[in-house]
PDB file of C-alpha atoms in Angstrom:
ATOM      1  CA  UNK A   1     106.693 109.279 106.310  1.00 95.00           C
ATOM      2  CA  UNK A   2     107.515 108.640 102.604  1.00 94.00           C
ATOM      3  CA  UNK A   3     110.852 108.108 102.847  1.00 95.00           C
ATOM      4  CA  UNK A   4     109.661 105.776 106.112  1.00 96.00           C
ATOM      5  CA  UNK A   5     107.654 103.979 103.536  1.00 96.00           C
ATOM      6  CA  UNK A   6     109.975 103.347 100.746  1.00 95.00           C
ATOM      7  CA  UNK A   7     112.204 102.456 102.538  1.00 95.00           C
ATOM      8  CA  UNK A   8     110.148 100.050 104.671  1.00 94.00           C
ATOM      9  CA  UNK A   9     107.954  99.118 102.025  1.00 92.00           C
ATOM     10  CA  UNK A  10     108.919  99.431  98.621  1.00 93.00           C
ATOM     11  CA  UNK A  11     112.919  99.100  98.201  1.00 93.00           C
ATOM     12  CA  UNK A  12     112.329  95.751  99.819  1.00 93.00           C
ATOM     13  CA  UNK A  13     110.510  94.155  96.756  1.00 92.00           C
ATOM     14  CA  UNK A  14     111.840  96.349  93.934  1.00 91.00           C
ATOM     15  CA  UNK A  15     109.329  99.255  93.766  1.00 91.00           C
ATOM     16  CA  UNK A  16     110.128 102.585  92.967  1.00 91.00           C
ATOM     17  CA  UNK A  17     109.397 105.380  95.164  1.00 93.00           C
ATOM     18  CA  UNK A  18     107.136 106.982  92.058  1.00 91.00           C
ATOM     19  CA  UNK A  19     104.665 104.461  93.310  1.00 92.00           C
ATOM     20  CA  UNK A  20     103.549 106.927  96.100  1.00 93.00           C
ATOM     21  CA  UNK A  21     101.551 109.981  94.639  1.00 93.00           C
ATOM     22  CA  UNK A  22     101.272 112.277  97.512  1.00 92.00           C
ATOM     23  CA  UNK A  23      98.986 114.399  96.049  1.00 93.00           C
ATOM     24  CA  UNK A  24      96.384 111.299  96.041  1.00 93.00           C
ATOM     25  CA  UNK A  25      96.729 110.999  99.927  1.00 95.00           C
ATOM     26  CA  UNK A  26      95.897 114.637 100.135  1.00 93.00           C
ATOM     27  CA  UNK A  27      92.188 113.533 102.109  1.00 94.00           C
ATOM     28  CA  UNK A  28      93.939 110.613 103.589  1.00 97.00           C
ATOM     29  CA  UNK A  29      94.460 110.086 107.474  1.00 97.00           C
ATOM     30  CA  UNK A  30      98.200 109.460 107.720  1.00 97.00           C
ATOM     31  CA  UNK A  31      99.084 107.755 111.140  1.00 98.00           C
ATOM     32  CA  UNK A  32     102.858 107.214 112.485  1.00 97.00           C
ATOM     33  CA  UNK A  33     104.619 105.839 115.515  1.00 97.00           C
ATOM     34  CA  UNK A  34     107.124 107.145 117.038  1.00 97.00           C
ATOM     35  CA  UNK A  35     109.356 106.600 119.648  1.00 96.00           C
ATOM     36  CA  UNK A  36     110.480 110.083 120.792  1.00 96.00           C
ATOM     37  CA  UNK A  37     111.288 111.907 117.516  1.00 96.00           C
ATOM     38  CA  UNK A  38     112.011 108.662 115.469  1.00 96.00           C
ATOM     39  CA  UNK A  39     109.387 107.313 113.244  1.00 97.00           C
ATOM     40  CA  UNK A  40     108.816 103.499 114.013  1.00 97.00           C
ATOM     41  CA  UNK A  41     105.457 102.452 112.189  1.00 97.00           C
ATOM     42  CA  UNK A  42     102.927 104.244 110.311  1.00 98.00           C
ATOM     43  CA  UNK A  43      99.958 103.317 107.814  1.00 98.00           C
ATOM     44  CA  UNK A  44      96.587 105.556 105.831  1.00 98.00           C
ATOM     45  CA  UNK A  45      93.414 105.361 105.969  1.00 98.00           C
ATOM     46  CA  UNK A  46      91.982 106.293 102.807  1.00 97.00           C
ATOM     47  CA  UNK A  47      87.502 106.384 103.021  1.00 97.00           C
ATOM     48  CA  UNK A  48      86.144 104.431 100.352  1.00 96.00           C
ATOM     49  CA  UNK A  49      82.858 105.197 100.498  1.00 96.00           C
ATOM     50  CA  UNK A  50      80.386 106.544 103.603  1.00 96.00           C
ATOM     51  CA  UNK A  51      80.938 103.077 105.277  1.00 97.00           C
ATOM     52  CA  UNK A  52      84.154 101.323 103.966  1.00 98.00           C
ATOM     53  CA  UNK A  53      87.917 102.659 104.617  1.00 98.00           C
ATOM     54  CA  UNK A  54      91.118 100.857 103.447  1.00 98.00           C
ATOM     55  CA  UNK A  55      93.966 100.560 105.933  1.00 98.00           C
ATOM     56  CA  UNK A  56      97.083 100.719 103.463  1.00 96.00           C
ATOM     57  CA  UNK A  57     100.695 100.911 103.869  1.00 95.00           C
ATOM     58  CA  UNK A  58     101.169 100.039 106.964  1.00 96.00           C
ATOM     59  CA  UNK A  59     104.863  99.444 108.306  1.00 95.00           C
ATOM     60  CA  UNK A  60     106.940  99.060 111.153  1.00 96.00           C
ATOM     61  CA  UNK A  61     110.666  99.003 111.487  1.00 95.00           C
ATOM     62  CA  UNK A  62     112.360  96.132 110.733  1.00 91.00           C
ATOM     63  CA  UNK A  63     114.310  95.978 114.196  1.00 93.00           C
ATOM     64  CA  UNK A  64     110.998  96.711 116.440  1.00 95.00           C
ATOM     65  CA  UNK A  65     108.385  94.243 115.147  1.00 92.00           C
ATOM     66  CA  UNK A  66     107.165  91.980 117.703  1.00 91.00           C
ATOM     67  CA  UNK A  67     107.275  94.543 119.916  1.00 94.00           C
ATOM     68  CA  UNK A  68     103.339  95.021 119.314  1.00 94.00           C
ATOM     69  CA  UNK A  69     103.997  98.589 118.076  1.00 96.00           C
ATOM     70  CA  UNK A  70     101.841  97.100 115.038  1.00 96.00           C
ATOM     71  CA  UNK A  71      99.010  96.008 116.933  1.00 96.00           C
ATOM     72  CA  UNK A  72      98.768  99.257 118.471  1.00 97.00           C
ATOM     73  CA  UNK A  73      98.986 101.071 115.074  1.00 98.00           C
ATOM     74  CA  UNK A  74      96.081  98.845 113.973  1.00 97.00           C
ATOM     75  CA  UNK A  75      94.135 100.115 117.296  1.00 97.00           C
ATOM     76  CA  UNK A  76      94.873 103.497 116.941  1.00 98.00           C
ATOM     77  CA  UNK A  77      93.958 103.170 113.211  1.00 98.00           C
ATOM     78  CA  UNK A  78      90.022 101.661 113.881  1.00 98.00           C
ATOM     79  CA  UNK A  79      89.365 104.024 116.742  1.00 98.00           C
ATOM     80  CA  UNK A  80      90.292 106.696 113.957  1.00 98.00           C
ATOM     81  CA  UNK A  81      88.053 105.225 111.744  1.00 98.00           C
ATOM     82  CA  UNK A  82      85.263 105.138 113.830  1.00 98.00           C
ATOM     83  CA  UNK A  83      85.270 108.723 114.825  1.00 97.00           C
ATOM     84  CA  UNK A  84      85.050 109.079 111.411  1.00 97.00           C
ATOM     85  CA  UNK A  85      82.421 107.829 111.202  1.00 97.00           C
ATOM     86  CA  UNK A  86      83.080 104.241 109.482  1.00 98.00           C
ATOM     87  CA  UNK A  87      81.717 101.059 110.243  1.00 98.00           C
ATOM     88  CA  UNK A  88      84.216  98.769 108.317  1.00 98.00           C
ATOM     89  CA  UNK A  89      87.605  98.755 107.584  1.00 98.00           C
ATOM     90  CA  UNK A  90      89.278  96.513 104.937  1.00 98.00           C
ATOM     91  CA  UNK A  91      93.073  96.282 103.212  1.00 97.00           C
ATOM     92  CA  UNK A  92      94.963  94.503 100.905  1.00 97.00           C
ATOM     93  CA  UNK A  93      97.141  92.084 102.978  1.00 96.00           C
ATOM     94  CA  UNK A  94     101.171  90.965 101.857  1.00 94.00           C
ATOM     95  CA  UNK A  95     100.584  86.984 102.254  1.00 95.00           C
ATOM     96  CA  UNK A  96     103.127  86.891 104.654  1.00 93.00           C
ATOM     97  CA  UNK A  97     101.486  89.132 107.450  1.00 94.00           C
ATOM     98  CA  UNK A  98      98.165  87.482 106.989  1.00 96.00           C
ATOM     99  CA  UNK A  99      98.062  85.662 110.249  1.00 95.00           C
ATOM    100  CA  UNK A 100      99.097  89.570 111.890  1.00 95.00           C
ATOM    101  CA  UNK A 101      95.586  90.485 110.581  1.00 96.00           C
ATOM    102  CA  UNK A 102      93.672  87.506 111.757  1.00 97.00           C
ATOM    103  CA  UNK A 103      94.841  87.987 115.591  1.00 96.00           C
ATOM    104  CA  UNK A 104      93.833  91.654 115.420  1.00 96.00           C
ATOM    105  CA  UNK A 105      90.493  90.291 114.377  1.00 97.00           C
ATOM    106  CA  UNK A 106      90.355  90.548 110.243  1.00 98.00           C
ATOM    107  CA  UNK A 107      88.731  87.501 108.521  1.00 98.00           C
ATOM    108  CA  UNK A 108      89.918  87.194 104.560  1.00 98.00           C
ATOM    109  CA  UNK A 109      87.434  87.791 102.268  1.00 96.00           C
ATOM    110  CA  UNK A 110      87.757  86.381  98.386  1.00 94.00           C
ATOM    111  CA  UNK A 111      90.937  85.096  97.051  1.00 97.00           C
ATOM    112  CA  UNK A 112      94.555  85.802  96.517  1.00 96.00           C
ATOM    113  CA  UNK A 113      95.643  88.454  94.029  1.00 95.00           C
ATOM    114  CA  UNK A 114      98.702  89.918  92.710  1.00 95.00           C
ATOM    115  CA  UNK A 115      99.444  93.495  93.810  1.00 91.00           C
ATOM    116  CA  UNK A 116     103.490  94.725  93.319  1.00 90.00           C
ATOM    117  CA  UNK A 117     104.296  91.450  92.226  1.00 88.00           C
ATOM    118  CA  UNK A 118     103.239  89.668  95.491  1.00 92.00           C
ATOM    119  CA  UNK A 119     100.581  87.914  96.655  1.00 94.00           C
ATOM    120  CA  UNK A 120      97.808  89.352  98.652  1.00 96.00           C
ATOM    121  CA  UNK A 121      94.284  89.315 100.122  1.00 97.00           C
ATOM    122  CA  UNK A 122      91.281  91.719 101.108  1.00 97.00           C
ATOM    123  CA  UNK A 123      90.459  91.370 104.813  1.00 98.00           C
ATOM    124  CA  UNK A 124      87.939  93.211 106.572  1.00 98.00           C
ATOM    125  CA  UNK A 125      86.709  93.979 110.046  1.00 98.00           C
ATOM    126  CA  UNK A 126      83.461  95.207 111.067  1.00 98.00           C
ATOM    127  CA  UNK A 127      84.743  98.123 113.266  1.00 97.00           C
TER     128      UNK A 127
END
């Protein structure tokens, strides 16, 4: 899944694959896709607090988006959540996949920041 990530994720806008710290996602709740053995999407959940947990790196492959592998993901992710034992989930958005977020039901909340060197926003769903 790191490798699925950095490649997906990182390379893409110049990061270095230092930027993951796997030892930090060592509580996290690592979900992937896959389509038989291949890995086509994943993301982490990573608790905040009793209440709050941040969706974060989420990714699908380039050649199957729009396929609503990410939707799913995103489904898969809150039911996750909520056996956990959360009641809200929130992430830091790209700009560009905003409107992604919206149709699976997460409303932006404050205003745009600069994470990696692109712009983004918190949204957050009441799970």
């Amino acid at each position: 899944m790191i490798a699925f990530r950095v490649k997906t994720l990182l390379e893409p806008i110049g990061v270095p694959a230092s930027y993951i710290v796997p030892e930090k996602e060592a509580n996290d709740v690592l979900i992937g896709a896959y389509d038989g053995e291949e890995l086509i999407g994943c993301c982490i959940l990573t608790g905040l607090d009793k209440e709050l947990v941040q969706l974060r790196q989420m990714a699908v492959q380039k050649d199957r988006q729009g396929q609503h592998i990410g939707a799913a993901i995103i489904s898969f992710a809150e039911q996750a959540a909520r056996e956990l034992g959360y009641s809200r989930l929130m992430m830091h958005a790209r700009d560009p996949v905003i409107g992604f977020y919206e149709k699976c039901g997460y409303s932006i909340k404050g205003e745009q920041f600069f994470e990696v060197g692109l712009g983004h926003h918190r949204m957050e769903k009441k799970l």
